[in-house]
Amino acid sequence: MAIIEVSNLSKSYGTLDVLKNMTFHVEKGDVVAVIGPSGSGKSTMLRSLVHLETIDGGGISVDGEALVKDGVYSKPQEIKRITSKMGMVFQHFNLFPHLTVKQNLELAPKIVKGESSADIARRSAELLDKVGLASRASEYPARLSGGQKQRVAIARALMMNPEILLFDEPTSALDPELTGEVLQVMKRLAEEHMTMMVVTHEMGFAREVASRVMFMDKGEIVEAGHPEPLFTNPQHERTRAFLNISLK
């Protein structure tokens, strides 16, 4: 069963159509890489899934529950509950600079879920170990590299036990030598069958790790499919042109 179902998604800013009747689904355990030129609507689409953007038409369902149907949103409490099934990792980390790494991880579970301090502390320690940052728990974000900050952001998203992780260009703000450490964490999550949608310019990651690739341009899904045929024999001229530039 599809864990995310999107139908005829549309979004405009004034006269500019940013998303044009997009329809796709994501199966549980999928790693979907979303590629395409800048300004093609990739981030807007991703942000729409967690209600950081409101859409103008179409529907979004998560785990069989309608976040929005025919352009009409569910009640606020339902939106909150449905979107809590997803975690979001942003391009620029969005860590709280006045909190330590450990405090960044533990804030939301304490406020939102009201879990016990012992359970939260245990899980934050486990997740920091998982992303290779157990020794930095007491550090403040300013003392971390960009790659370390992004790994903290991934651990923070995992603290809420999401069923789905959404990544919005998670490595584009990083120096090339720091990109690998973040992609390695994401690869391990994929191996553990975490459902993920990843907006990315990392073609190697999309080809190696993704179970499916969506190529977007001008607010539309131009082509989608398994990575190998899409990268080696794209069917659409716009896909071929994009990959010819991106893979050079």
GROMACS .gro file of C-alpha atoms in nm:
model
  248
    1MET     CA    1   0.000   0.000   0.000
    2ALA     CA    2   0.120   0.351  -0.081
    3ILE     CA    3   0.227   0.543   0.228
    4ILE     CA    4   0.208   0.874   0.038
    5GLU     CA    5  -0.046   0.937  -0.238
    6VAL     CA    6  -0.049   1.265  -0.426
    7SER     CA    7  -0.310   1.342  -0.691
    8ASN     CA    8  -0.336   1.641  -0.925
    9LEU     CA    9  -0.132   1.863  -0.694
   10SER     CA   10  -0.134   2.226  -0.805
   11LYS     CA   11   0.016   2.539  -0.655
   12SER     CA   12   0.051   2.893  -0.790
   13TYR     CA   13   0.210   3.217  -0.676
   14GLY     CA   14  -0.005   3.476  -0.849
   15THR     CA   15   0.017   3.397  -1.221
   16LEU     CA   16   0.315   3.163  -1.178
   17ASP     CA   17   0.218   2.796  -1.174
   18VAL     CA   18   0.475   2.630  -0.948
   19LEU     CA   19   0.316   2.281  -0.940
   20LYS     CA   20   0.099   2.158  -1.225
   21ASN     CA   21  -0.133   1.864  -1.157
   22MET     CA   22   0.136   1.642  -1.007
   23THR     CA   23   0.036   1.282  -0.937
   24PHE     CA   24   0.261   1.021  -0.777
   25HIS     CA   25   0.278   0.772  -0.491
   26VAL     CA   26   0.546   0.645  -0.253
   27GLU     CA   27   0.544   0.289  -0.123
   28LYS     CA   28   0.653   0.201   0.231
   29GLY     CA   29   1.031   0.149   0.231
   30ASP     CA   30   1.085   0.343  -0.094
   31VAL     CA   31   1.372   0.585  -0.134
   32VAL     CA   32   1.250   0.837  -0.392
   33ALA     CA   33   1.508   1.080  -0.527
   34VAL     CA   34   1.359   1.396  -0.677
   35ILE     CA   35   1.591   1.559  -0.929
   36GLY     CA   36   1.559   1.848  -1.171
   37PRO     CA   37   1.681   2.201  -1.238
   38SER     CA   38   1.657   2.476  -0.978
   39GLY     CA   39   1.317   2.642  -0.978
   40SER     CA   40   1.135   2.332  -1.102
   41GLY     CA   41   0.911   2.309  -0.792
   42LYS     CA   42   1.090   2.025  -0.613
   43SER     CA   43   1.117   2.193  -0.272
   44THR     CA   44   0.765   2.337  -0.294
   45MET     CA   45   0.629   1.990  -0.362
   46LEU     CA   46   0.820   1.842  -0.068
   47ARG     CA   47   0.716   2.120   0.171
   48SER     CA   48   0.353   2.072   0.065
   49LEU     CA   49   0.361   1.719   0.203
   50VAL     CA   50   0.418   1.848   0.558
   51HIS     CA   51   0.193   2.153   0.520
   52LEU     CA   52   0.480   2.403   0.515
   53GLU     CA   53   0.322   2.513   0.186
   54THR     CA   54  -0.051   2.515   0.120
   55ILE     CA   55  -0.168   2.384  -0.214
   56ASP     CA   56  -0.439   2.528  -0.439
   57GLY     CA   57  -0.580   2.203  -0.574
   58GLY     CA   58  -0.548   1.826  -0.562
   59GLY     CA   59  -0.497   1.583  -0.278
   60ILE     CA   60  -0.235   1.445  -0.042
   61SER     CA   61  -0.287   1.131   0.166
   62VAL     CA   62  -0.041   0.990   0.417
   63ASP     CA   63  -0.078   0.631   0.535
   64GLY     CA   64  -0.433   0.624   0.400
   65GLU     CA   65  -0.546   0.948   0.568
   66ALA     CA   66  -0.628   1.263   0.372
   67LEU     CA   67  -0.421   1.567   0.461
   68VAL     CA   68  -0.597   1.755   0.184
   69LYS     CA   69  -0.863   1.633  -0.060
   70ASP     CA   70  -0.973   1.822  -0.371
   71GLY     CA   71  -0.792   2.128  -0.237
   72VAL     CA   72  -0.975   2.119   0.100
   73TYR     CA   73  -0.761   2.058   0.408
   74SER     CA   74  -0.855   1.844   0.706
   75LYS     CA   75  -0.914   2.005   1.044
   76PRO     CA   76  -0.606   2.155   1.214
   77GLN     CA   77  -0.575   1.879   1.473
   78GLU     CA   78  -0.593   1.618   1.197
   79ILE     CA   79  -0.329   1.802   0.993
   80LYS     CA   80  -0.099   1.805   1.296
   81ARG     CA   81  -0.149   1.434   1.358
   82ILE     CA   82  -0.101   1.334   0.994
   83THR     CA   83   0.207   1.548   0.937
   84SER     CA   84   0.363   1.413   1.259
   85LYS     CA   85   0.418   1.089   1.067
   86MET     CA   86   0.684   1.272   0.864
   87GLY     CA   87   1.017   1.422   0.961
   88MET     CA   88   1.185   1.699   0.761
   89VAL     CA   89   1.555   1.767   0.713
   90PHE     CA   90   1.628   2.110   0.568
   91GLN     CA   91   1.905   2.246   0.349
   92HIS     CA   92   2.036   2.484   0.618
   93PHE     CA   93   1.999   2.250   0.920
   94ASN     CA   94   1.763   2.481   1.120
   95LEU     CA   95   1.925   2.390   1.453
   96PHE     CA   96   1.864   2.609   1.757
   97PRO     CA   97   2.197   2.789   1.811
   98HIS     CA   98   2.138   2.848   2.186
   99LEU     CA   99   2.081   2.478   2.258
  100THR     CA  100   2.339   2.200   2.275
  101VAL     CA  101   2.326   1.909   2.033
  102LYS     CA  102   2.154   1.694   2.296
  103GLN     CA  103   1.904   1.970   2.377
  104ASN     CA  104   1.827   2.018   2.006
  105LEU     CA  105   1.732   1.651   1.984
  106GLU     CA  106   1.529   1.640   2.304
  107LEU     CA  107   1.325   1.960   2.284
  108ALA     CA  108   1.045   1.849   2.051
  109PRO     CA  109   0.976   1.509   2.215
  110LYS     CA  110   0.949   1.682   2.554
  111ILE     CA  111   0.711   1.953   2.429
  112VAL     CA  112   0.508   1.763   2.171
  113LYS     CA  113   0.495   1.409   2.304
  114GLY     CA  114   0.548   1.463   2.674
  115GLU     CA  115   0.768   1.155   2.699
  116SER     CA  116   0.971   1.080   3.011
  117SER     CA  117   1.312   1.243   3.038
  118ALA     CA  118   1.478   0.902   3.078
  119ASP     CA  119   1.326   0.765   2.755
  120ILE     CA  120   1.414   1.081   2.564
  121ALA     CA  121   1.773   1.084   2.694
  122ARG     CA  122   1.819   0.717   2.605
  123ARG     CA  123   1.692   0.768   2.251
  124SER     CA  124   1.895   1.084   2.190
  125ALA     CA  125   2.211   0.900   2.298
  126GLU     CA  126   2.128   0.610   2.065
  127LEU     CA  127   2.062   0.838   1.770
  128LEU     CA  128   2.374   1.050   1.821
  129ASP     CA  129   2.573   0.728   1.826
  130LYS     CA  130   2.394   0.619   1.508
  131VAL     CA  131   2.503   0.935   1.321
  132GLY     CA  132   2.854   0.922   1.468
  133LEU     CA  133   2.824   1.221   1.702
  134ALA     CA  134   2.796   1.068   2.050
  135SER     CA  135   3.101   1.264   2.163
  136ARG     CA  136   2.950   1.599   2.059
  137ALA     CA  137   2.629   1.584   2.264
  138SER     CA  138   2.726   1.881   2.483
  139GLU     CA  139   2.854   2.100   2.199
  140TYR     CA  140   2.666   2.398   2.058
  141PRO     CA  141   2.595   2.408   1.681
  142ALA     CA  142   2.847   2.690   1.625
  143ARG     CA  143   3.127   2.447   1.713
  144LEU     CA  144   3.020   2.189   1.455
  145SER     CA  145   3.106   2.154   1.087
  146GLY     CA  146   2.828   2.175   0.830
  147GLY     CA  147   2.829   1.799   0.787
  148GLN     CA  148   2.802   1.747   1.161
  149LYS     CA  149   2.515   1.995   1.185
  150GLN     CA  150   2.326   1.810   0.914
  151ARG     CA  151   2.381   1.477   1.088
  152VAL     CA  152   2.242   1.633   1.407
  153ALA     CA  153   1.942   1.754   1.204
  154ILE     CA  154   1.882   1.398   1.078
  155ALA     CA  155   1.903   1.260   1.433
  156ARG     CA  156   1.665   1.531   1.553
  157ALA     CA  157   1.410   1.435   1.286
  158LEU     CA  158   1.442   1.069   1.387
  159MET     CA  159   1.371   1.157   1.753
  160MET     CA  160   1.002   1.193   1.668
  161ASN     CA  161   0.988   0.834   1.534
  162PRO     CA  162   0.859   0.935   1.189
  163GLU     CA  163   0.737   0.680   0.938
  164ILE     CA  164   0.874   0.894   0.654
  165LEU     CA  165   1.177   1.123   0.626
  166LEU     CA  166   1.178   1.412   0.380
  167PHE     CA  167   1.511   1.569   0.279
  168ASP     CA  168   1.522   1.907   0.105
  169GLU     CA  169   1.863   1.927  -0.066
  170PRO     CA  170   2.040   1.808   0.249
  171THR     CA  171   2.393   1.844   0.109
  172SER     CA  172   2.369   2.153  -0.111
  173ALA     CA  173   2.494   2.387   0.165
  174LEU     CA  174   2.796   2.166   0.238
  175ASP     CA  175   3.150   2.164   0.107
  176PRO     CA  176   3.211   1.858  -0.115
  177GLU     CA  177   3.432   1.686   0.145
  178LEU     CA  178   3.152   1.707   0.404
  179THR     CA  179   2.880   1.578   0.171
  180GLY     CA  180   2.994   1.216   0.193
  181GLU     CA  181   2.944   1.186   0.569
  182VAL     CA  182   2.580   1.299   0.540
  183LEU     CA  183   2.509   1.073   0.242
  184GLN     CA  184   2.658   0.780   0.435
  185VAL     CA  185   2.403   0.829   0.715
  186MET     CA  186   2.124   0.847   0.457
  187LYS     CA  187   2.246   0.528   0.290
  188ARG     CA  188   2.233   0.347   0.623
  189LEU     CA  189   1.875   0.467   0.675
  190ALA     CA  190   1.786   0.335   0.330
  191GLU     CA  191   1.939  -0.002   0.419
  192GLU     CA  192   1.714  -0.005   0.727
  193HIS     CA  193   1.413   0.047   0.494
  194MET     CA  194   1.325   0.396   0.614
  195THR     CA  195   1.079   0.552   0.368
  196MET     CA  196   1.247   0.863   0.227
  197MET     CA  197   1.188   1.135  -0.030
  198VAL     CA  198   1.508   1.321  -0.113
  199VAL     CA  199   1.525   1.637  -0.322
  200THR     CA  200   1.886   1.628  -0.433
  201HIS     CA  201   2.148   1.735  -0.686
  202GLU     CA  202   2.364   1.435  -0.592
  203MET     CA  203   2.320   1.219  -0.900
  204GLY     CA  204   2.547   0.945  -0.762
  205PHE     CA  205   2.328   0.909  -0.454
  206ALA     CA  206   2.011   0.907  -0.665
  207ARG     CA  207   2.150   0.638  -0.892
  208GLU     CA  208   2.301   0.417  -0.622
  209VAL     CA  209   2.058   0.444  -0.330
  210ALA     CA  210   1.715   0.543  -0.464
  211SER     CA  211   1.459   0.279  -0.548
  212ARG     CA  212   1.285   0.532  -0.774
  213VAL     CA  213   1.379   0.864  -0.932
  214MET     CA  214   1.144   1.148  -1.028
  215PHE     CA  215   1.268   1.411  -1.271
  216MET     CA  216   1.081   1.741  -1.237
  217ASP     CA  217   1.087   2.045  -1.461
  218LYS     CA  218   0.862   2.353  -1.462
  219GLY     CA  219   0.632   2.216  -1.194
  220GLU     CA  220   0.570   1.880  -1.361
  221ILE     CA  221   0.696   1.524  -1.331
  222VAL     CA  222   0.854   1.477  -1.671
  223GLU     CA  223   0.979   1.124  -1.615
  224ALA     CA  224   0.994   0.874  -1.328
  225GLY     CA  225   1.116   0.521  -1.281
  226HIS     CA  226   1.392   0.296  -1.155
  227PRO     CA  227   1.731   0.469  -1.145
  228GLU     CA  228   1.928   0.256  -1.389
  229PRO     CA  229   1.701   0.288  -1.696
  230LEU     CA  230   1.627   0.652  -1.618
  231PHE     CA  231   1.995   0.742  -1.598
  232THR     CA  232   2.118   0.520  -1.884
  233ASN     CA  233   1.827   0.552  -2.126
  234PRO     CA  234   1.600   0.847  -2.039
  235GLN     CA  235   1.289   0.858  -2.254
  236HIS     CA  236   1.224   1.231  -2.254
  237GLU     CA  237   1.438   1.493  -2.425
  238ARG     CA  238   1.421   1.725  -2.122
  239THR     CA  239   1.551   1.445  -1.899
  240ARG     CA  240   1.834   1.369  -2.141
  241ALA     CA  241   1.935   1.735  -2.159
  242PHE     CA  242   1.937   1.770  -1.780
  243LEU     CA  243   2.139   1.453  -1.721
  244ASN     CA  244   2.388   1.540  -1.996
  245ILE     CA  245   2.474   1.855  -1.800
  246SER     CA  246   2.447   1.706  -1.449
  247LEU     CA  247   2.660   1.397  -1.515
  248LYS     CA  248   2.949   1.577  -1.683
   0.00000   0.00000   0.00000
